Amino acid sequence: MDPDGTVARQRSSLLLPRLLLVALLWSGLALGTFSLGSSPHQVLHDLLSEQQLLEVEDLSLALLQGGRLGPLSLPPDLPDLDPECRELLLDFAHSSSELTGCLVRSARPVRLCQTCYLLFQQVANKMDNITRAVGNSSESHGCARSLLMADRMQIVVILSEFFNSTWQKANCANCLTNKSEELSNSTVYFLNLFNDTLTCFENNLQGSTHSVLQLRNYSEVCEKCREKYKTLSSLYSEMQKMNELENKAESGTHLCIDVEDAMNITRKLWSRTFNCSVPCSDTVPVIAVSVFILFLPVVFYLSSFLHSEQKKRKLILPKRLKSSTSFANIQENSN
C-alpha cells in the first residue's frame, strides 16, 4: 500500500467533518442562529483549536479553487518530454509556423520559391535535428520516439511530409542552385526582366481608369513594350529547353512555379488585356514554303503529262474483212 495515499485519505476523513461544521456555522450566522455580535472567526476559535482551524482553511481554499482531496502534485510516472526533446519540438513548431505563414502570403501571385526557400531549409534542419541520433545516446533515440512515433496521428511527421510535397510540386529546385542556398542566376535574371516588363506596362497605359465600359487604347503599350515582352518570352523558352536537357525537375519537365506563374501573368496581360500581338519575322519564308507545297501536286501531274509517251491508236482491220474488200475491188475493175 502507498503510505502517502493512506495518510492523505486519513487526513481528508478527519477534515471533512470539520469542513461541514464550518459550513453549518456560516449558515447559522446567515440565518441568525448565532448572535450577530460574534464574528465567524470567534465562533470557530471557540470550537476548534488553532491547528485545526488552519487545516480547515487550507482544505476550504483547495475545494473552492477546484482542487480535490488527495495529493496536490502529479505522480512522477506520468509521461512527459525531456527538456531537450521539448526544445526540439518548440523549435520545429516555431519554424513550421513561419513557413506556413510565408506559403500562404506568397500564394497569389505565386512567390513560394523565391520568398520561402530559407524558411523551408530551416524546417528541414529542425526535422533533421529530431530524427538524427547524436552519437549512440539513448536520449536522442527517445526524442525521436516521443515526437515521431508516440501516437497514431504523428503530427510532426504529417507536417514535415506536407512541406516536402508542397516544395516538390512547386518544383522549387529549378529556381535554386544545386545546394538550394540561393536563387540561380537565370531565375534572378528572369525575375528582373519580368519586373521591368510590368513596369513598362504600367508606365505606358493610356485612357481613363474611371470607366470600365470605355474602350482603352493600349497601342502605346504594344509599341513601346514589344521588345521587352519578346525578350522575356524568348528567355522563358530557352529556360524550358535547358530544363528539358538537364531534367532537373522530379515530376515532369516543369519550371518552378514562380517562373511559370510570372510568364502566365505577362502573357495574359499582353494578349487578353492589352490585345497586343508580336509580328512574326519569318513571314516571307513561311509563305514561300506554303506556296511551294501547295503547287507540288500541280507540278507533278503536269510534268508527268509532258514527259509521258503518247501512243497513237492504230486501227487493225481483220483479215476476212481485208480479203472481201480486195475481191470487191477486183470485180469493180473487171466491169
PDB file of N, CA and C in Angstrom, residues 290-325:
ATOM      1  N   SER A 290       4.859  27.498 -97.967  1.00  0.00           N
ATOM      2  CA  SER A 290       3.455  27.075 -98.092  1.00  0.00           C
ATOM      3  C   SER A 290       3.007  27.039 -99.556  1.00  0.00           C
ATOM      4  N   VAL A 291       3.393  28.059-100.335  1.00  0.00           N
ATOM      5  CA  VAL A 291       3.009  28.097-101.754  1.00  0.00           C
ATOM      6  C   VAL A 291       3.680  26.965-102.517  1.00  0.00           C
ATOM      7  N   PHE A 292       4.938  26.697-102.194  1.00  0.00           N
ATOM      8  CA  PHE A 292       5.645  25.611-102.875  1.00  0.00           C
ATOM      9  C   PHE A 292       4.980  24.259-102.617  1.00  0.00           C
ATOM     10  N   ILE A 293       4.620  24.021-101.356  1.00  0.00           N
ATOM     11  CA  ILE A 293       3.952  22.758-101.029  1.00  0.00           C
ATOM     12  C   ILE A 293       2.583  22.676-101.693  1.00  0.00           C
ATOM     13  N   LEU A 294       1.900  23.816-101.831  1.00  0.00           N
ATOM     14  CA  LEU A 294       0.577  23.827-102.447  1.00  0.00           C
ATOM     15  C   LEU A 294       0.635  23.463-103.927  1.00  0.00           C
ATOM     16  N   PHE A 295       1.700  23.922-104.626  1.00  0.00           N
ATOM     17  CA  PHE A 295       1.789  23.689-106.066  1.00  0.00           C
ATOM     18  C   PHE A 295       2.545  22.418-106.419  1.00  0.00           C
ATOM     19  N   LEU A 296       2.986  21.673-105.461  1.00  0.00           N
ATOM     20  CA  LEU A 296       3.695  20.435-105.761  1.00  0.00           C
ATOM     21  C   LEU A 296       2.838  19.442-106.550  1.00  0.00           C
ATOM     22  N   PRO A 297       1.585  19.188-106.169  1.00  0.00           N
ATOM     23  CA  PRO A 297       0.775  18.250-106.974  1.00  0.00           C
ATOM     24  C   PRO A 297       0.575  18.704-108.411  1.00  0.00           C
ATOM     25  N   VAL A 298       0.373  20.025-108.625  1.00  0.00           N
ATOM     26  CA  VAL A 298       0.181  20.543-109.988  1.00  0.00           C
ATOM     27  C   VAL A 298       1.428  20.315-110.825  1.00  0.00           C
ATOM     28  N   VAL A 299       2.585  20.609-110.225  1.00  0.00           N
ATOM     29  CA  VAL A 299       3.845  20.424-110.952  1.00  0.00           C
ATOM     30  C   VAL A 299       4.067  18.945-111.278  1.00  0.00           C
ATOM     31  N   PHE A 300       3.720  18.090-110.331  1.00  0.00           N
ATOM     32  CA  PHE A 300       3.930  16.658-110.551  1.00  0.00           C
ATOM     33  C   PHE A 300       3.093  16.137-111.725  1.00  0.00           C
ATOM     34  N   TYR A 301       1.807  16.443-111.741  1.00  0.00           N
ATOM     35  CA  TYR A 301       0.932  15.943-112.804  1.00  0.00           C
ATOM     36  C   TYR A 301       1.256  16.584-114.155  1.00  0.00           C
ATOM     37  N   LEU A 302       1.660  17.840-114.125  1.00  0.00           N
ATOM     38  CA  LEU A 302       1.988  18.498-115.386  1.00  0.00           C
ATOM     39  C   LEU A 302       3.245  17.890-116.002  1.00  0.00           C
ATOM     40  N   SER A 303       4.234  17.667-115.174  1.00  0.00           N
ATOM     41  CA  SER A 303       5.471  17.051-115.689  1.00  0.00           C
ATOM     42  C   SER A 303       5.222  15.624-116.162  1.00  0.00           C
ATOM     43  N   SER A 304       4.377  14.930-115.477  1.00  0.00           N
ATOM     44  CA  SER A 304       4.048  13.570-115.907  1.00  0.00           C
ATOM     45  C   SER A 304       3.365  13.569-117.275  1.00  0.00           C
ATOM     46  N   PHE A 305       2.509  14.533-117.478  1.00  0.00           N
ATOM     47  CA  PHE A 305       1.797  14.612-118.759  1.00  0.00           C
ATOM     48  C   PHE A 305       2.728  14.976-119.901  1.00  0.00           C
ATOM     49  N   LEU A 306       3.658  15.893-119.656  1.00  0.00           N
ATOM     50  CA  LEU A 306       4.548  16.348-120.718  1.00  0.00           C
ATOM     51  C   LEU A 306       5.589  15.313-121.089  1.00  0.00           C
ATOM     52  N   HIS A 307       6.067  14.562-120.149  1.00  0.00           N
ATOM     53  CA  HIS A 307       7.154  13.627-120.399  1.00  0.00           C
ATOM     54  C   HIS A 307       6.675  12.201-120.687  1.00  0.00           C
ATOM     55  N   SER A 308       5.415  11.996-120.654  1.00  0.00           N
ATOM     56  CA  SER A 308       4.923  10.637-120.970  1.00  0.00           C
ATOM     57  C   SER A 308       4.802  10.470-122.476  1.00  0.00           C
ATOM     58  N   GLU A 309       5.036   9.269-122.987  1.00  0.00           N
ATOM     59  CA  GLU A 309       4.929   8.981-124.421  1.00  0.00           C
ATOM     60  C   GLU A 309       3.460   8.754-124.793  1.00  0.00           C
ATOM     61  N   GLN A 310       3.049   9.584-125.713  1.00  0.00           N
ATOM     62  CA  GLN A 310       1.671   9.477-126.185  1.00  0.00           C
ATOM     63  C   GLN A 310       1.647   8.518-127.392  1.00  0.00           C
ATOM     64  N   LYS A 311       1.107   7.353-127.259  1.00  0.00           N
ATOM     65  CA  LYS A 311       0.995   6.353-128.325  1.00  0.00           C
ATOM     66  C   LYS A 311      -0.301   6.560-129.114  1.00  0.00           C
ATOM     67  N   LYS A 312      -0.104   6.622-130.384  1.00  0.00           N
ATOM     68  CA  LYS A 312      -1.280   6.776-131.244  1.00  0.00           C
ATOM     69  C   LYS A 312      -1.978   5.436-131.409  1.00  0.00           C
ATOM     70  N   ARG A 313      -3.214   5.510-131.483  1.00  0.00           N
ATOM     71  CA  ARG A 313      -4.015   4.300-131.663  1.00  0.00           C
ATOM     72  C   ARG A 313      -4.080   3.930-133.168  1.00  0.00           C
ATOM     73  N   LYS A 314      -3.682   2.723-133.466  1.00  0.00           N
ATOM     74  CA  LYS A 314      -3.731   2.225-134.848  1.00  0.00           C
ATOM     75  C   LYS A 314      -4.892   1.244-135.006  1.00  0.00           C
ATOM     76  N   LEU A 315      -5.636   1.423-136.141  1.00  0.00           N
ATOM     77  CA  LEU A 315      -6.775   0.564-136.410  1.00  0.00           C
ATOM     78  C   LEU A 315      -6.287  -0.666-137.192  1.00  0.00           C
ATOM     79  N   ILE A 316      -6.468  -1.837-136.713  1.00  0.00           N
ATOM     80  CA  ILE A 316      -6.064  -3.090-137.366  1.00  0.00           C
ATOM     81  C   ILE A 316      -7.337  -3.767-137.877  1.00  0.00           C
ATOM     82  N   LEU A 317      -7.372  -3.891-139.180  1.00  0.00           N
ATOM     83  CA  LEU A 317      -8.546  -4.498-139.756  1.00  0.00           C
ATOM     84  C   LEU A 317      -8.425  -6.013-139.737  1.00  0.00           C
ATOM     85  N   PRO A 318      -9.491  -6.732-139.613  1.00  0.00           N
ATOM     86  CA  PRO A 318      -9.450  -8.194-139.653  1.00  0.00           C
ATOM     87  C   PRO A 318      -9.098  -8.685-141.057  1.00  0.00           C
ATOM     88  N   LYS A 319      -8.510  -9.921-141.170  1.00  0.00           N
ATOM     89  CA  LYS A 319      -8.075 -10.468-142.454  1.00  0.00           C
ATOM     90  C   LYS A 319      -9.260 -10.745-143.366  1.00  0.00           C
ATOM     91  N   ARG A 320     -10.333 -11.281-142.875  1.00  0.00           N
ATOM     92  CA  ARG A 320     -11.503 -11.565-143.690  1.00  0.00           C
ATOM     93  C   ARG A 320     -12.067 -10.307-144.315  1.00  0.00           C
ATOM     94  N   LEU A 321     -12.119  -9.272-143.445  1.00  0.00           N
ATOM     95  CA  LEU A 321     -12.628  -8.019-143.968  1.00  0.00           C
ATOM     96  C   LEU A 321     -11.705  -7.460-145.035  1.00  0.00           C
ATOM     97  N   LYS A 322     -10.435  -7.670-144.901  1.00  0.00           N
ATOM     98  CA  LYS A 322      -9.488  -7.157-145.862  1.00  0.00           C
ATOM     99  C   LYS A 322      -9.593  -7.909-147.199  1.00  0.00           C
ATOM    100  N   SER A 323      -9.748  -9.282-147.173  1.00  0.00           N
ATOM    101  CA  SER A 323      -9.869 -10.073-148.405  1.00  0.00           C
ATOM    102  C   SER A 323     -11.182  -9.775-149.154  1.00  0.00           C
ATOM    103  N   SER A 324     -12.234  -9.562-148.390  1.00  0.00           N
ATOM    104  CA  SER A 324     -13.529  -9.222-149.021  1.00  0.00           C
ATOM    105  C   SER A 324     -13.449  -7.894-149.734  1.00  0.00           C
ATOM    106  N   THR A 325     -12.749  -6.983-149.160  1.00  0.00           N
ATOM    107  CA  THR A 325     -12.589  -5.671-149.768  1.00  0.00           C
ATOM    108  C   THR A 325     -11.770  -5.761-151.057  1.00  0.00           C
TER     109      THR A 325
END
